[in-house]
PDB file of C-alpha atoms in Angstrom:
ATOM      1  CA  MET A   1      -8.881 -31.491 -41.628  1.00 56.00           C
ATOM      2  CA  GLY A   2      -7.443 -31.827 -36.971  1.00 65.00           C
ATOM      3  CA  ILE A   3      -6.625 -29.544 -34.904  1.00 73.00           C
ATOM      4  CA  THR A   4      -2.903 -29.296 -35.779  1.00 83.00           C
ATOM      5  CA  THR A   5      -0.490 -29.726 -32.877  1.00 86.00           C
ATOM      6  CA  ARG A   6       0.556 -26.048 -32.478  1.00 86.00           C
ATOM      7  CA  GLN A   7      -3.128 -24.475 -32.795  1.00 87.00           C
ATOM      8  CA  ALA A   8      -3.833 -27.808 -29.731  1.00 87.00           C
ATOM      9  CA  ALA A   9      -0.935 -26.083 -28.468  1.00 89.00           C
ATOM     10  CA  ARG A  10      -2.618 -22.095 -28.859  1.00 91.00           C
ATOM     11  CA  TRP A  11      -5.332 -23.601 -26.652  1.00 92.00           C
ATOM     12  CA  ILE A  12      -4.083 -25.078 -23.479  1.00 94.00           C
ATOM     13  CA  ASP A  13      -2.028 -21.176 -23.562  1.00 94.00           C
ATOM     14  CA  TRP A  14      -5.364 -19.295 -23.646  1.00 95.00           C
ATOM     15  CA  ALA A  15      -6.592 -21.918 -21.423  1.00 96.00           C
ATOM     16  CA  ILE A  16      -4.503 -20.876 -19.047  1.00 96.00           C
ATOM     17  CA  ILE A  17      -3.847 -17.521 -19.058  1.00 97.00           C
ATOM     18  CA  ALA A  18      -7.579 -17.805 -18.350  1.00 97.00           C
ATOM     19  CA  VAL A  19      -7.569 -19.938 -16.111  1.00 97.00           C
ATOM     20  CA  MET A  20      -4.455 -17.610 -14.539  1.00 97.00           C
ATOM     21  CA  ALA A  21      -6.485 -14.425 -14.762  1.00 97.00           C
ATOM     22  CA  VAL A  22      -9.819 -15.523 -13.094  1.00 97.00           C
ATOM     23  CA  LEU A  23      -7.078 -16.379 -10.733  1.00 97.00           C
ATOM     24  CA  GLY A  24      -5.607 -13.310  -9.772  1.00 96.00           C
ATOM     25  CA  ILE A  25      -9.130 -11.049  -9.731  1.00 95.00           C
ATOM     26  CA  PHE A  26      -9.036 -13.939  -7.166  1.00 95.00           C
ATOM     27  CA  MET A  27      -5.986 -12.577  -5.325  1.00 96.00           C
ATOM     28  CA  LEU A  28      -7.096  -9.198  -5.444  1.00 95.00           C
ATOM     29  CA  LEU A  29     -10.852  -9.268  -4.037  1.00 94.00           C
ATOM     30  CA  PRO A  30      -9.272  -8.419  -0.894  1.00 93.00           C
ATOM     31  CA  PHE A  31      -7.539  -6.164  -1.725  1.00 94.00           C
ATOM     32  CA  ALA A  32     -10.599  -4.506  -3.404  1.00 92.00           C
ATOM     33  CA  TRP A  33     -12.337  -5.023  -0.561  1.00 90.00           C
ATOM     34  CA  LEU A  34     -10.550  -3.545   2.070  1.00 90.00           C
ATOM     35  CA  ILE A  35     -10.179   0.118  -0.809  1.00 90.00           C
ATOM     36  CA  SER A  36     -14.453   0.113  -0.354  1.00 89.00           C
ATOM     37  CA  MET A  37     -14.672  -0.266   3.411  1.00 87.00           C
ATOM     38  CA  SER A  38     -12.355   2.446   3.103  1.00 87.00           C
ATOM     39  CA  PHE A  39     -14.415   4.862   1.949  1.00 87.00           C
ATOM     40  CA  ARG A  40     -17.531   3.523   4.431  1.00 85.00           C
ATOM     41  CA  PRO A  41     -18.939   4.996   7.490  1.00 82.00           C
ATOM     42  CA  VAL A  42     -18.491   3.353  10.830  1.00 79.00           C
ATOM     43  CA  LEU A  43     -22.100   2.312  10.579  1.00 79.00           C
ATOM     44  CA  ASP A  44     -22.064   0.988   6.874  1.00 79.00           C
ATOM     45  CA  SER A  45     -19.764  -1.957   7.771  1.00 76.00           C
ATOM     46  CA  TYR A  46     -21.168  -3.790  10.290  1.00 81.00           C
ATOM     47  CA  LYS A  47     -23.939  -3.758   7.997  1.00 81.00           C
ATOM     48  CA  MET A  48     -25.720  -7.400   7.495  1.00 83.00           C
ATOM     49  CA  PRO A  49     -26.005  -8.740   4.804  1.00 85.00           C
ATOM     50  CA  PRO A  50     -22.354  -6.813   3.545  1.00 80.00           C
ATOM     51  CA  SER A  51     -22.594  -5.312  -0.108  1.00 80.00           C
ATOM     52  CA  PHE A  52     -19.572  -5.582  -1.826  1.00 82.00           C
ATOM     53  CA  PHE A  53     -19.291  -1.347  -2.729  1.00 83.00           C
ATOM     54  CA  PRO A  54     -19.898   1.872  -0.627  1.00 80.00           C
ATOM     55  CA  THR A  55     -23.609   3.307  -0.286  1.00 78.00           C
ATOM     56  CA  THR A  56     -21.978   6.853  -0.024  1.00 79.00           C
ATOM     57  CA  PHE A  57     -17.918   7.940  -0.685  1.00 82.00           C
ATOM     58  CA  ASP A  58     -17.389   9.365   2.160  1.00 82.00           C
ATOM     59  CA  PHE A  59     -14.034  10.357   3.393  1.00 87.00           C
ATOM     60  CA  THR A  60     -14.123  11.680   5.990  1.00 86.00           C
ATOM     61  CA  ASN A  61     -11.736   8.082   7.641  1.00 84.00           C
ATOM     62  CA  TYR A  62      -9.095   9.330   5.768  1.00 86.00           C
ATOM     63  CA  ILE A  63      -9.578  12.669   7.139  1.00 86.00           C
ATOM     64  CA  ALA A  64      -9.368  11.262  10.337  1.00 85.00           C
ATOM     65  CA  VAL A  65      -5.962   9.223   9.782  1.00 81.00           C
ATOM     66  CA  LEU A  66      -4.128  12.528   8.346  1.00 80.00           C
ATOM     67  CA  LYS A  67      -5.901  14.871  11.281  1.00 84.00           C
ATOM     68  CA  ALA A  68      -4.155  12.109  14.101  1.00 82.00           C
ATOM     69  CA  ASN A  69      -1.800  12.381  16.081  1.00 86.00           C
ATOM     70  CA  VAL A  70       0.180   9.792  14.542  1.00 85.00           C
ATOM     71  CA  PRO A  71       1.903  11.775  11.752  1.00 85.00           C
ATOM     72  CA  PHE A  72       1.681   9.283   8.673  1.00 81.00           C
ATOM     73  CA  LEU A  73       2.263  11.396   5.660  1.00 82.00           C
ATOM     74  CA  GLN A  74       6.052  12.482   7.729  1.00 86.00           C
ATOM     75  CA  ILE A  75       6.312   8.105   7.531  1.00 88.00           C
ATOM     76  CA  TYR A  76       5.616   7.556   4.498  1.00 89.00           C
ATOM     77  CA  VAL A  77       8.270  10.030   3.213  1.00 91.00           C
ATOM     78  CA  ASN A  78      10.332   8.441   5.658  1.00 90.00           C
ATOM     79  CA  SER A  79       9.882   5.253   3.693  1.00 92.00           C
ATOM     80  CA  VAL A  80      10.335   6.415   0.421  1.00 94.00           C
ATOM     81  CA  GLU A  81      13.584   8.119   1.735  1.00 92.00           C
ATOM     82  CA  ILE A  82      15.747   5.141   3.257  1.00 93.00           C
ATOM     83  CA  ALA A  83      14.229   2.694   0.056  1.00 94.00           C
ATOM     84  CA  VAL A  84      15.507   5.006  -2.310  1.00 94.00           C
ATOM     85  CA  ILE A  85      19.042   5.184  -0.424  1.00 94.00           C
ATOM     86  CA  VAL A  86      19.295   1.702   0.120  1.00 94.00           C
ATOM     87  CA  THR A  87      18.405   0.701  -3.420  1.00 95.00           C
ATOM     88  CA  ILE A  88      21.116   3.082  -4.914  1.00 95.00           C
ATOM     89  CA  GLY A  89      23.458   1.684  -2.380  1.00 94.00           C
ATOM     90  CA  GLN A  90      22.979  -2.018  -3.355  1.00 95.00           C
ATOM     91  CA  LEU A  91      22.899  -0.752  -7.239  1.00 95.00           C
ATOM     92  CA  VAL A  92      26.616  -0.120  -6.251  1.00 96.00           C
ATOM     93  CA  THR A  93      27.869  -1.576  -3.828  1.00 95.00           C
ATOM     94  CA  CYS A  94      27.257  -5.363  -4.995  1.00 95.00           C
ATOM     95  CA  THR A  95      27.768  -3.727  -8.806  1.00 95.00           C
ATOM     96  CA  LEU A  96      31.252  -3.135  -7.934  1.00 96.00           C
ATOM     97  CA  ALA A  97      31.661  -6.716  -6.128  1.00 95.00           C
ATOM     98  CA  ALA A  98      29.846  -8.963  -8.518  1.00 95.00           C
ATOM     99  CA  PHE A  99      32.767  -7.269 -10.812  1.00 95.00           C
ATOM    100  CA  ALA A 100      35.330  -7.375  -8.804  1.00 95.00           C
ATOM    101  CA  PHE A 101      34.692 -11.268  -8.118  1.00 94.00           C
ATOM    102  CA  SER A 102      33.438 -12.054 -11.357  1.00 93.00           C
ATOM    103  CA  ARG A 103      36.074 -10.491 -13.228  1.00 93.00           C
ATOM    104  CA  LEU A 104      39.566  -9.254 -12.077  1.00 92.00           C
ATOM    105  CA  GLN A 105      42.005 -11.589 -11.105  1.00 92.00           C
ATOM    106  CA  PHE A 106      43.892 -11.590  -7.597  1.00 91.00           C
ATOM    107  CA  LYS A 107      44.988 -13.480  -5.563  1.00 94.00           C
ATOM    108  CA  GLY A 108      41.842 -14.551  -2.584  1.00 91.00           C
ATOM    109  CA  ARG A 109      39.287 -13.441  -4.854  1.00 92.00           C
ATOM    110  CA  ASP A 110      37.554 -17.395  -4.390  1.00 92.00           C
ATOM    111  CA  ALA A 111      38.337 -17.362  -0.976  1.00 94.00           C
ATOM    112  CA  LEU A 112      37.114 -14.250  -0.275  1.00 94.00           C
ATOM    113  CA  PHE A 113      34.091 -14.470  -2.406  1.00 94.00           C
ATOM    114  CA  PHE A 114      33.019 -18.221  -0.156  1.00 94.00           C
ATOM    115  CA  ILE A 115      33.286 -16.410   3.082  1.00 94.00           C
ATOM    116  CA  LEU A 116      30.785 -14.004   1.424  1.00 92.00           C
ATOM    117  CA  LEU A 117      28.703 -16.700   0.789  1.00 92.00           C
ATOM    118  CA  VAL A 118      29.559 -17.737   4.871  1.00 93.00           C
ATOM    119  CA  GLY A 119      28.231 -15.503   5.341  1.00 87.00           C
ATOM    120  CA  LEU A 120      24.499 -15.981   4.034  1.00 88.00           C
ATOM    121  CA  MET A 121      24.214 -18.944   6.078  1.00 91.00           C
ATOM    122  CA  PHE A 122      23.670 -16.838   9.521  1.00 88.00           C
ATOM    123  CA  PRO A 123      20.675 -15.564   9.838  1.00 88.00           C
ATOM    124  CA  ALA A 124      19.274 -12.200  10.557  1.00 84.00           C
ATOM    125  CA  GLN A 125      19.194 -12.998  14.252  1.00 88.00           C
ATOM    126  CA  VAL A 126      23.148 -13.399  14.837  1.00 89.00           C
ATOM    127  CA  THR A 127      23.921  -9.814  13.242  1.00 87.00           C
ATOM    128  CA  ILE A 128      21.383  -7.678  14.487  1.00 88.00           C
ATOM    129  CA  LEU A 129      22.748  -6.950  18.256  1.00 91.00           C
ATOM    130  CA  PRO A 130      26.575  -6.450  17.003  1.00 90.00           C
ATOM    131  CA  ILE A 131      25.267  -4.591  14.901  1.00 89.00           C
ATOM    132  CA  TYR A 132      23.280  -2.082  16.971  1.00 92.00           C
ATOM    133  CA  LEU A 133      24.968  -2.460  20.024  1.00 94.00           C
ATOM    134  CA  GLY A 134      28.064  -0.467  17.532  1.00 93.00           C
ATOM    135  CA  PHE A 135      25.392   1.747  15.478  1.00 92.00           C
ATOM    136  CA  ALA A 136      24.821   2.324  19.288  1.00 93.00           C
ATOM    137  CA  LYS A 137      28.747   3.259  20.248  1.00 95.00           C
ATOM    138  CA  LEU A 138      28.769   5.691  16.730  1.00 93.00           C
ATOM    139  CA  GLY A 139      25.111   8.120  17.864  1.00 92.00           C
ATOM    140  CA  LEU A 140      23.165   6.374  14.630  1.00 91.00           C
ATOM    141  CA  VAL A 141      20.350   4.653  16.109  1.00 91.00           C
ATOM    142  CA  ASN A 142      16.859   5.670  15.627  1.00 88.00           C
ATOM    143  CA  LYS A 143      18.317   7.885  12.424  1.00 88.00           C
ATOM    144  CA  PRO A 144      17.331   7.253   9.482  1.00 86.00           C
ATOM    145  CA  ILE A 145      20.857   6.506   7.653  1.00 88.00           C
ATOM    146  CA  GLY A 146      21.326   4.338  10.647  1.00 89.00           C
ATOM    147  CA  LEU A 147      18.748   1.456   9.308  1.00 87.00           C
ATOM    148  CA  ALA A 148      20.038   2.794   5.340  1.00 89.00           C
ATOM    149  CA  LEU A 149      23.033   2.127   6.375  1.00 90.00           C
ATOM    150  CA  MET A 150      22.365  -1.312   8.118  1.00 88.00           C
ATOM    151  CA  TYR A 151      21.641  -2.428   4.036  1.00 89.00           C
ATOM    152  CA  LEU A 152      23.485  -1.035   1.955  1.00 90.00           C
ATOM    153  CA  THR A 153      25.284  -3.776   0.837  1.00 89.00           C
ATOM    154  CA  SER A 154      24.210  -7.245   0.823  1.00 89.00           C
ATOM    155  CA  SER A 155      25.712 -10.946  -0.025  1.00 91.00           C
ATOM    156  CA  PHE A 156      23.313 -12.395  -1.927  1.00 93.00           C
ATOM    157  CA  GLY A 157      22.913  -9.482  -3.994  1.00 93.00           C
ATOM    158  CA  VAL A 158      26.525  -9.354  -5.108  1.00 95.00           C
ATOM    159  CA  PHE A 159      25.914 -13.228  -5.702  1.00 95.00           C
ATOM    160  CA  LEU A 160      23.654 -12.921  -7.990  1.00 95.00           C
ATOM    161  CA  MET A 161      24.800 -10.023  -9.859  1.00 94.00           C
ATOM    162  CA  ARG A 162      28.509 -12.086  -9.941  1.00 95.00           C
ATOM    163  CA  GLN A 163      26.286 -15.318 -11.115  1.00 94.00           C
ATOM    164  CA  PHE A 164      24.944 -12.685 -13.495  1.00 95.00           C
ATOM    165  CA  MET A 165      28.502 -11.414 -14.639  1.00 94.00           C
ATOM    166  CA  LEU A 166      29.881 -14.574 -15.301  1.00 93.00           C
ATOM    167  CA  GLY A 167      27.036 -15.215 -17.926  1.00 92.00           C
ATOM    168  CA  GLN A 168      27.688 -12.291 -20.327  1.00 89.00           C
ATOM    169  CA  PRO A 169      30.327 -12.699 -22.615  1.00 85.00           C
TER     170      PRO A 169
END
């Protein structure tokens, strides 16, 4: 009895999964090294030959960072706040615009969508200065809401959602 085509395909799938798992572990090694180094005293970091696991788990590096003059916890809170606002904003605006472009019939719909797609061709560097000047006039510079407003909608998000909605019955 020989191996059937189905069994051969299954073995090939398992071989591919094994190779990808090994490559995934190799990709995670630098992050594991980074975490391992964070628990070492400074002198252990330069010891030769290097060891992967720290001899002692030292939390002084973390304590020093948290006690520093830089407000890391506030920076993380601000980042999460802006990420949540932008995510919710893009979900709402892109979905509504995509629905309008995919399901509603109105005059100039295709021309308006074409203009939206033309906006994808311009790099962000072209629009940064006009957006900054406009936000400066409104007093939104160096405020979290100013950063969030800049990313509340996305031409690519509208395009992606429209293509998805066109595929739905």
